[in-house]
XYZ file of C-alpha atoms in Angstrom:
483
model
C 24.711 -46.893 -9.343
C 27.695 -48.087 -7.449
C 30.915 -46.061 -6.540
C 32.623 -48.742 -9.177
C 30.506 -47.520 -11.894
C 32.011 -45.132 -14.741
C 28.617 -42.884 -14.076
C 26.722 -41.664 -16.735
C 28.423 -41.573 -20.168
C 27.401 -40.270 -23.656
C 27.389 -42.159 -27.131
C 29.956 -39.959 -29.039
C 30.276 -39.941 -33.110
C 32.951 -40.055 -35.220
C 32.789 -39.254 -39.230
C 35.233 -40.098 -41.717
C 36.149 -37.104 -44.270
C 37.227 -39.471 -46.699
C 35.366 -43.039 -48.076
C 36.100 -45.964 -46.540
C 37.415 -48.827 -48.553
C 36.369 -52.391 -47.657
C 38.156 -55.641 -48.262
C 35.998 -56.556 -51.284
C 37.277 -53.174 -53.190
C 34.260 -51.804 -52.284
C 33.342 -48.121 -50.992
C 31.481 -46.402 -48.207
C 30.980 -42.419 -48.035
C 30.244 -40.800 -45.167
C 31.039 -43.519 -42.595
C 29.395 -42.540 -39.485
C 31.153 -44.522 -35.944
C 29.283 -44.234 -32.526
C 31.694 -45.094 -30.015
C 32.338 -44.336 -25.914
C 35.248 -44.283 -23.945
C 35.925 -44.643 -20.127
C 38.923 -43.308 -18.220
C 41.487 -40.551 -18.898
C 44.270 -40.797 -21.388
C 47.614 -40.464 -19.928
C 50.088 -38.242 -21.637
C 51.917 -40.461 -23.501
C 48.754 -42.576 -25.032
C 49.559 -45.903 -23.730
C 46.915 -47.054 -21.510
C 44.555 -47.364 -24.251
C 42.349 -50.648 -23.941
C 40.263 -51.554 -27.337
C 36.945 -53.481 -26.203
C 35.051 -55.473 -28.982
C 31.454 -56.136 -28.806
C 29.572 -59.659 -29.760
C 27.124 -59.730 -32.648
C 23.952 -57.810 -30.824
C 26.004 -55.880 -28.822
C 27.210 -52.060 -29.283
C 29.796 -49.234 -27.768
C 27.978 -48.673 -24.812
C 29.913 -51.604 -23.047
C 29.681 -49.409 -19.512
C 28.441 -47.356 -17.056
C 24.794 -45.686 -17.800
C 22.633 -43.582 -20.331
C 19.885 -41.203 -18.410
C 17.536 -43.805 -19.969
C 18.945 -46.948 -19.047
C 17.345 -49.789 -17.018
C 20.310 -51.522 -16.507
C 23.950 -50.488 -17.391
C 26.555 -51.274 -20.315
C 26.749 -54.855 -21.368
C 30.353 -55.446 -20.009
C 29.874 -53.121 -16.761
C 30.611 -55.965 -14.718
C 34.231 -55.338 -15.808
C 34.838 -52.156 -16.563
C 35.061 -49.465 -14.104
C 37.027 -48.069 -10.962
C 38.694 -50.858 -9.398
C 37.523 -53.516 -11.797
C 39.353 -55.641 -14.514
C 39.832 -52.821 -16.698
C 40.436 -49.916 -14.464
C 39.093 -46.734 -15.374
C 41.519 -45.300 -12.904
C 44.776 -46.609 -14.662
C 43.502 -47.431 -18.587
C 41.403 -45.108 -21.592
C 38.745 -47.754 -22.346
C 36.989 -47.187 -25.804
C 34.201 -49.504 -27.452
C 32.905 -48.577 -30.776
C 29.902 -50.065 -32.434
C 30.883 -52.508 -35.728
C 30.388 -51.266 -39.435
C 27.049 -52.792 -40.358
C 25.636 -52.625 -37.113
C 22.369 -50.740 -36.337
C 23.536 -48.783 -33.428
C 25.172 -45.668 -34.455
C 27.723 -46.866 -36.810
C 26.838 -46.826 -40.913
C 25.487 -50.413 -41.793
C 21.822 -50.781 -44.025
C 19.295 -49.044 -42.361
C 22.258 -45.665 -42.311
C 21.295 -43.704 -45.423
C 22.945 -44.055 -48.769
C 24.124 -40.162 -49.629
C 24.030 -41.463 -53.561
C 20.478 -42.101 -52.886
C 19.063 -40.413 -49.852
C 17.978 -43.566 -49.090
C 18.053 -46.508 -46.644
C 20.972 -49.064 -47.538
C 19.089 -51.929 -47.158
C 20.763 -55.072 -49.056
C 22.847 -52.364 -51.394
C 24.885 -52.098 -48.471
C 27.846 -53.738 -49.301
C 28.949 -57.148 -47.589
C 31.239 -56.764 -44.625
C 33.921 -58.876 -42.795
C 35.146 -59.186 -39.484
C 38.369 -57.894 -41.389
C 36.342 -54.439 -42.221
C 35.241 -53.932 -39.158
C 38.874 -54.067 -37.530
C 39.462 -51.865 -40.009
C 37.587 -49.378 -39.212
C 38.276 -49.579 -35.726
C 41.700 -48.777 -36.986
C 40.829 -45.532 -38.650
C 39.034 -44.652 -35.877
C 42.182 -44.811 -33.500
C 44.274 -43.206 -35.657
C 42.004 -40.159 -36.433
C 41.926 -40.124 -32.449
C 45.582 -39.899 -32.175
C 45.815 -43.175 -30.419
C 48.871 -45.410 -32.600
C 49.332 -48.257 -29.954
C 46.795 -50.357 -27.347
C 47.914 -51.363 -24.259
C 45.462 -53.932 -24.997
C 42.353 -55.606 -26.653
C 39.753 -57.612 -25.633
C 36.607 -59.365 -26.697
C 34.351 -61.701 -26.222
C 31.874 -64.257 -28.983
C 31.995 -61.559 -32.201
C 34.128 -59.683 -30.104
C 36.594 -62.692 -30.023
C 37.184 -62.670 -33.749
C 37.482 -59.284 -34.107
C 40.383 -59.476 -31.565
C 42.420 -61.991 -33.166
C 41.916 -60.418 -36.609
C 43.413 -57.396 -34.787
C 46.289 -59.745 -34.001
C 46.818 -60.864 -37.595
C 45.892 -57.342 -39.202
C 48.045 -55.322 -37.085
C 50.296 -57.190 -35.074
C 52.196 -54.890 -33.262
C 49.604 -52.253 -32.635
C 48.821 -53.771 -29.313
C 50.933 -55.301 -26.923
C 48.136 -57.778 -24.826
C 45.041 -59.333 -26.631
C 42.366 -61.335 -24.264
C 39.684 -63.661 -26.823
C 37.190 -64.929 -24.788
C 34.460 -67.907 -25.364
C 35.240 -67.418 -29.699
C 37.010 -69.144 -32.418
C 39.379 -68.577 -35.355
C 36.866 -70.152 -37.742
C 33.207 -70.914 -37.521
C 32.064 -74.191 -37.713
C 29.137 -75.623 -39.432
C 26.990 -75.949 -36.334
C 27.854 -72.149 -35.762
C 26.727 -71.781 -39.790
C 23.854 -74.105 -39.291
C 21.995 -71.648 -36.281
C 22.752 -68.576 -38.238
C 21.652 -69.457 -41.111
C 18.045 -70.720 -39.610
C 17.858 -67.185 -37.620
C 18.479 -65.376 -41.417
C 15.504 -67.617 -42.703
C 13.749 -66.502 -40.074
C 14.123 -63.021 -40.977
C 13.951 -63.614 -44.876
C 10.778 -65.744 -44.648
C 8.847 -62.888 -42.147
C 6.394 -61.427 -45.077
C 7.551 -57.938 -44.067
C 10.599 -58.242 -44.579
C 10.347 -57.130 -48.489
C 14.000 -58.402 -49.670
C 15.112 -56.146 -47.388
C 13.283 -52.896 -48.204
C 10.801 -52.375 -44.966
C 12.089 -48.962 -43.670
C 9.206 -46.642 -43.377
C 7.232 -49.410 -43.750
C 5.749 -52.402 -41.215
C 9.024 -54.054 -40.158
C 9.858 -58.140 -40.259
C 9.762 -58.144 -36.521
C 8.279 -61.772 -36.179
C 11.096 -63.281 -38.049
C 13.972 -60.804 -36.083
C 12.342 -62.056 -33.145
C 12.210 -65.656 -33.797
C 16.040 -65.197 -34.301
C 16.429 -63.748 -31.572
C 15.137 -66.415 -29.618
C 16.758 -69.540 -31.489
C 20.006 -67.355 -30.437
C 19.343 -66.998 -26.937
C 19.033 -70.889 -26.625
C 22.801 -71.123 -27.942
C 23.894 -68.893 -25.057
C 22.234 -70.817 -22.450
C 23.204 -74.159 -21.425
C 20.815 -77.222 -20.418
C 21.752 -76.687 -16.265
C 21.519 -72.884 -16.498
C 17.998 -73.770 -18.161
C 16.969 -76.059 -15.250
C 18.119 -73.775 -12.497
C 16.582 -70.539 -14.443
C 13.183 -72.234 -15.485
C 13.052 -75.629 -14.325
C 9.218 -76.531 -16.124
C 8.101 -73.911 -13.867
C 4.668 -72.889 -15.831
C 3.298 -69.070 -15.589
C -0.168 -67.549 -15.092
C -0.529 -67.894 -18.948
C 0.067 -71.556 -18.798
C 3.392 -71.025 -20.891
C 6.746 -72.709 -19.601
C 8.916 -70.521 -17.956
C 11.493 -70.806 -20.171
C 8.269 -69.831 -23.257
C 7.873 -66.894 -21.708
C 11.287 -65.927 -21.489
C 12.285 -66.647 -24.827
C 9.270 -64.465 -26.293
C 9.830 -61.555 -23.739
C 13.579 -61.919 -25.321
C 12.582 -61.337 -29.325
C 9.777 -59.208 -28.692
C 11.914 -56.285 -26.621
C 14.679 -57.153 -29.623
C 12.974 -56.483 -32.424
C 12.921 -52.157 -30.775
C 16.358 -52.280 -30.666
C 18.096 -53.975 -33.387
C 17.668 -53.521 -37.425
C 17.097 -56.937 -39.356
C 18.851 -56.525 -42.355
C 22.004 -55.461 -39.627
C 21.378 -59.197 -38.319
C 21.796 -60.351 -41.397
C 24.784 -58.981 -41.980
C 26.825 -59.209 -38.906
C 25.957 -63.194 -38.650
C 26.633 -63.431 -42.471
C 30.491 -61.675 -41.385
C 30.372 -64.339 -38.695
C 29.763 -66.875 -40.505
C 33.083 -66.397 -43.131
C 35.513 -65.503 -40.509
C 38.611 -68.309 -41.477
C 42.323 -66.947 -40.508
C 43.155 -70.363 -41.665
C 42.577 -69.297 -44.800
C 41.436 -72.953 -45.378
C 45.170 -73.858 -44.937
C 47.272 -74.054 -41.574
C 46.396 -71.055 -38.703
C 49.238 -71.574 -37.051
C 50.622 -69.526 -40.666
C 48.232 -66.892 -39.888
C 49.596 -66.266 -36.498
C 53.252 -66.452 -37.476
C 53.368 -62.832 -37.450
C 51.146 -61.859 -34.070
C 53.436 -60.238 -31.659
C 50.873 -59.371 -29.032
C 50.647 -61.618 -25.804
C 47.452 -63.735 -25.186
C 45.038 -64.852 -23.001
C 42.657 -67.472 -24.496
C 39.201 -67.768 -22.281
C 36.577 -70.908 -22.859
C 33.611 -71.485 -20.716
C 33.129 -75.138 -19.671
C 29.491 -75.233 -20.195
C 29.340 -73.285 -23.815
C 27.927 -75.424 -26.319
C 28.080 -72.734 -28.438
C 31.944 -72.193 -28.740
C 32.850 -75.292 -27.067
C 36.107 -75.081 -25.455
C 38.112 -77.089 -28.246
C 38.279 -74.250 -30.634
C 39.415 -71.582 -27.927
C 42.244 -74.686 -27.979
C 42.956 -74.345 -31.284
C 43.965 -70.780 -30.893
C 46.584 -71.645 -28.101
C 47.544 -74.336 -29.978
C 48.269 -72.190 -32.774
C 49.638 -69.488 -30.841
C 52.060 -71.868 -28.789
C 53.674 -73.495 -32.077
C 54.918 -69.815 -32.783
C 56.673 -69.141 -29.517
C 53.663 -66.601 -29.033
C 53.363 -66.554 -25.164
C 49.972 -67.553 -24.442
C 47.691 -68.449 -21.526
C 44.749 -70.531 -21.559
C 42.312 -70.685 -18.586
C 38.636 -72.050 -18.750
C 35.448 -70.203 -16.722
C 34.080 -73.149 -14.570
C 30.240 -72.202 -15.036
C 26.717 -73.331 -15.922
C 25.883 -70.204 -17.545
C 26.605 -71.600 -20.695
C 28.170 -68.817 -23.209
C 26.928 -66.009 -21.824
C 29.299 -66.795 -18.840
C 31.553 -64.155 -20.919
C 29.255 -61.197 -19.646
C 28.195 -62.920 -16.260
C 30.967 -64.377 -14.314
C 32.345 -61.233 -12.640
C 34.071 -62.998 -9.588
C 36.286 -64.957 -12.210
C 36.164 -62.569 -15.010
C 37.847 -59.585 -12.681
C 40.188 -62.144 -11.576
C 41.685 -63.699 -14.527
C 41.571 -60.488 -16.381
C 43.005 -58.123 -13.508
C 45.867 -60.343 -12.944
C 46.702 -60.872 -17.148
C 46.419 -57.294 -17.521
C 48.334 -55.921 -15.004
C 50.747 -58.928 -14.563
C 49.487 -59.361 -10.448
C 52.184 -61.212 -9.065
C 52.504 -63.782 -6.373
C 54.481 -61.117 -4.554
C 51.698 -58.769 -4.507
C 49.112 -61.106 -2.839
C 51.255 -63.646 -0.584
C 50.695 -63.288 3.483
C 54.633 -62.640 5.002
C 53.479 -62.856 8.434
C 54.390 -66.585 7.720
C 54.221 -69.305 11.088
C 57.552 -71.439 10.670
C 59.139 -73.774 13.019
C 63.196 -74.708 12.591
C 63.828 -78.153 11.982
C 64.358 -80.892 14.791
C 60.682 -79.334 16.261
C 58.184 -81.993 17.852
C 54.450 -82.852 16.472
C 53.428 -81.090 20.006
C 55.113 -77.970 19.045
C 53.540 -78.010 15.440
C 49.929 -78.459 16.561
C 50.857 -75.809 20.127
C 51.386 -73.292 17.236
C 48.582 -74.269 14.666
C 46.069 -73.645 17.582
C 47.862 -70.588 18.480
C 48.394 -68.721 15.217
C 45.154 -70.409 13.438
C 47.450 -71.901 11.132
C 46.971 -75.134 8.452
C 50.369 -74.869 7.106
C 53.848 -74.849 8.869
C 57.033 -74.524 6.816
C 59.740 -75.985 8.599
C 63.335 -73.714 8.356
C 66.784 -74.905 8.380
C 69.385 -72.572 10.483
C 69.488 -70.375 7.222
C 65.816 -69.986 6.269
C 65.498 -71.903 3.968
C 62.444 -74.537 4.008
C 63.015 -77.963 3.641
C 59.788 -79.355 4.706
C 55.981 -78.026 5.307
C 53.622 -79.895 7.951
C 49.516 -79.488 7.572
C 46.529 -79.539 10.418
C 45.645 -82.532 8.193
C 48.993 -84.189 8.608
C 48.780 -83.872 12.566
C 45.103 -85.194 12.345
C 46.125 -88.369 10.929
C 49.095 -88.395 13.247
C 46.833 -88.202 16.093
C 44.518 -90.838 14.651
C 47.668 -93.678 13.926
C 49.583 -92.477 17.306
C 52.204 -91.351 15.338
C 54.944 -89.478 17.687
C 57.378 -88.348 15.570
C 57.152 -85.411 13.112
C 59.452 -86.513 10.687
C 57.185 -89.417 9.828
C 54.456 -86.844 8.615
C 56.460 -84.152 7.432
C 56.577 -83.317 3.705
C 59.908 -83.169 2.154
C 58.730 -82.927 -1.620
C 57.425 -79.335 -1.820
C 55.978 -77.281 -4.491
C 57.157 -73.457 -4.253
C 56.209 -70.097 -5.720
C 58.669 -66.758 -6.049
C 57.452 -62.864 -5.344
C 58.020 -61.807 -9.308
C 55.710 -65.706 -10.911
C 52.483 -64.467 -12.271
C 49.697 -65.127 -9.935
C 47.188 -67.155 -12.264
C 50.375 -69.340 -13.021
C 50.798 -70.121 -9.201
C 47.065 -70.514 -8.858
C 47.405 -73.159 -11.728
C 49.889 -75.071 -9.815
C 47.864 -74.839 -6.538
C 44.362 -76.230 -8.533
C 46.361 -78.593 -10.831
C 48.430 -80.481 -7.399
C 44.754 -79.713 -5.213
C 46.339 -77.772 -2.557
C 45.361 -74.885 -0.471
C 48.709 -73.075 0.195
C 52.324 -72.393 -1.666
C 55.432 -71.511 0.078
C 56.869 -68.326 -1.765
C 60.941 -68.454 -1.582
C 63.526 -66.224 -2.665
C 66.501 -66.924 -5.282
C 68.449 -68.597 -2.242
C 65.179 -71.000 -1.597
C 64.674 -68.956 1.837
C 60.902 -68.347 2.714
C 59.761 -64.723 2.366
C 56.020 -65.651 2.141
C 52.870 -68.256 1.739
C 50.171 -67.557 -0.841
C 46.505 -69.493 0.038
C 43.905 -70.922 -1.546
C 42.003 -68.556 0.739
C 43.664 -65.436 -0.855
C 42.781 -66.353 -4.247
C 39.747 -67.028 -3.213
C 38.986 -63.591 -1.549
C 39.998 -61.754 -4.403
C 37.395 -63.886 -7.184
C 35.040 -62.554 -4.450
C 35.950 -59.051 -4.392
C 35.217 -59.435 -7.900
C 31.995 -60.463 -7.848
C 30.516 -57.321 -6.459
């Protein structure tokens, strides 16, 4: 356990004194919610961040149970000096309705019957499980998030917050998701449910007490677990690397992934949860971009380049939909291999982009203003004299009042060496690209990947330099990150 861990937490449990009502008209008594939260409330209840979990996952997104081999799925960002700060934000996670992991779904017991659900539980949405969420807030005292995030299932739930309650929250961060599923999305969940139908344990549903369908929950598993992966993370995992059992790496893997599944997670809950999956539309089979007329909350939109899964197009959609309401939005993609599980296992660039949309880092918080400058009417000898001296790669060059007007490189004076070029004004860039202290970080970091260069002169209102902001920086701080 590191000093950025939460520490040990507990599962708490929430029950609802009155029946729940679900979008089909539906009722649930005695709604049970098993949720954990992370970080101290601050008086006025408005550091409150909302995380949503993906289909398999539950609410213990951090830190560690006395029993646990490894920590909370999302640990990587959540904690003391990570994305979402335990130090300045109340994190909560709560498990979904119909899930198997404290919170009522079918194997929860049916007080008409004193029974086990099974398929009598009633069919549930991404829409009822926001829901819910909702009640739970409110019987908590909490009436406003600072913000909401979620990844995959997670995603959707998110952007149905958006659309369901659109100005309970004021930031909303949807990573590696969509707005609706798409018939590849369909087409795996539906072979992982005939898995699970077609186990001969499974009994239409009706195995508690009894042997459970745990071939067929485990085959899902496994056809799931390719989805997450991509084709290089698969090479550089398992190459054809064979084991002592003369099974494939990757064989091995895949089994040792729905065999330790099938302890943890109820079928019928599978069932469910991809079947919720599966309906989510906020186009309503008409125009999203309608759906979203409404959202008030600001956005960050996350794809992963690899994810075959969620390709990156439909995280596209979203922005697009979001940008033709005014609805300010930013889009950045995770540059990985690790296909869509990148969402739980790119900390460097997860803590980065997150960090900087949540707490609105800006350029003037990060920038170096112990800034090498030279005035104008300076030689090349001067400029490479101080580059040597000061370790520098940029130069801004100042006019009698401060203000830059050109910027020389290292590479600049290389080539000027190599041609015989004398004169500084013959290498000396005139057409510069400039930041201010109060731009948003990621925005300026855009700018510096989209134009391929390593460092941005940072000017005041009057165009005079106060600072330079690096590649090197940025850099440094995916890093810090990462461990």
């Amino acid at each position: 356990m590191t000093e950025r861990s939460v520490g040990y937490v507990e599962t708490k449990h929430h029950h609802l004194k009155e029946p729940f009502r679900l979008v089909s008209g539906d009722e649930l008594a005695e709604v049970s919610i098993a949720y954990e939260t992370y970080g101290k409330l601050n008086s006025d209840k408005s550091n409150v961040i909302l995380i949503c979990h993906a289909l398999t996952g539950d609410a213990h997104a951090a830190g560690w149970h006395e029993e646990d081999k490894k920590p909370g799925w999302w640990d990587v960002v959540i904690g003391p000096g990570k994305a979402f700060d335990t130090n300045k934000y109340f994190v909560i996670c709560s498990n979904v309705l119909g899930g198997c992991k404290g919170t009522t779904g079918p194997a929860s017991t049916n007080p008409q019957s004193g029974l086990p659900y099974g398929l009598s539980f009633p069919r549930v949405t991404i829409e009822d499980m926001v829901n819910l969420q909702h009640t739970l807030l409110n019987n908590l005292g909490i009436s406003s998030l600072y913000a909401i995030a979620g990844g995959s299932m997670g995603g959707m739930q998110v952007l149905q917050w958006a659309v369901s309650y659109p100005g309970f929250m004021k930031r909303a961060i949807v990573l590696a998701s969509t707005a609706i599923s798409s018939p590849q999305q369909i087409a795996f969940n539906e072979v992982a449910r005939q898995a699970i139908i077609r186990d001969p344990y499974w009994n239409d549903g009706d195995y508690y007490g009894g042997q459970l369908p745990k071939q067929g929950l485990s085959l899902a598993r496994m056809i799931g677990h390719i989805t997450y992966l991509s084709d290089d993370s698969m090479h550089d995992k398992f190459g054809r690397d064979i084991r002592e059992n003369e099974m494939f790496q990757v064989e091995s893997y895949l089994h040792h992934q729905g065999d330790t599944f099938t302890s943890r997670f109820d079928p019928n809950s599978y069932l469910y949860l991809t079947g919720a999956v599966d309906n989510f539309d906020l186009s309503n089979g008409f125009s999203l971009a309608k759906s979203f007329s409404n959202i008030e909350s600001e956005f960050m939109v996350i794809s992963v380049s690899s994810d075959w899964l969620y390709p990156s197009y439909q995280s596209e959609e979203i922005v697009q939909a979001l940008g033709s309401n005014d609805i300010n939005v930013q889009y950045r993609k995770l540059i990985s291999h690790f296909g869509h599980d990148a969402f739980l296992l790119e900390k460097g660039q997860l803590n980065y982009l997150l960090s900087t949309f949540l707490g609105h880092l800006t350029v003037g918080d990060v920038m170096s203003e112990d800034v090498s400058t030279l005035r104008e009417g300076c030689t090349l000898e001067e400029a490479a004299q101080l580059m040597i001296l000061k370790n520098a790669t940029h130069i801004p060059i100042l006019d009698a009042s401060g203000r830059i007007t050109g910027i020389v490189t290292s590479w600049d004076i290389t080539g000027a060496v190599a041609n015989k070029i004398s004169s500084i004004e013959k290498i000396l860039s005139r057409d510069i690209l400039t930041s201010h202290p109060d731009e948003n970080l990621s925005s300026a970091a855009l700018i510096m990947e989209d134009h391929a260069i390593s460092a941005l002169p940072v000017v005041d209102e009057r165009g005079c330099l106060v600072g330079i902001l690096s590649s090197d920086t940025i850099s440094a701080m995916v890093g810090r990150g990462a461990k």
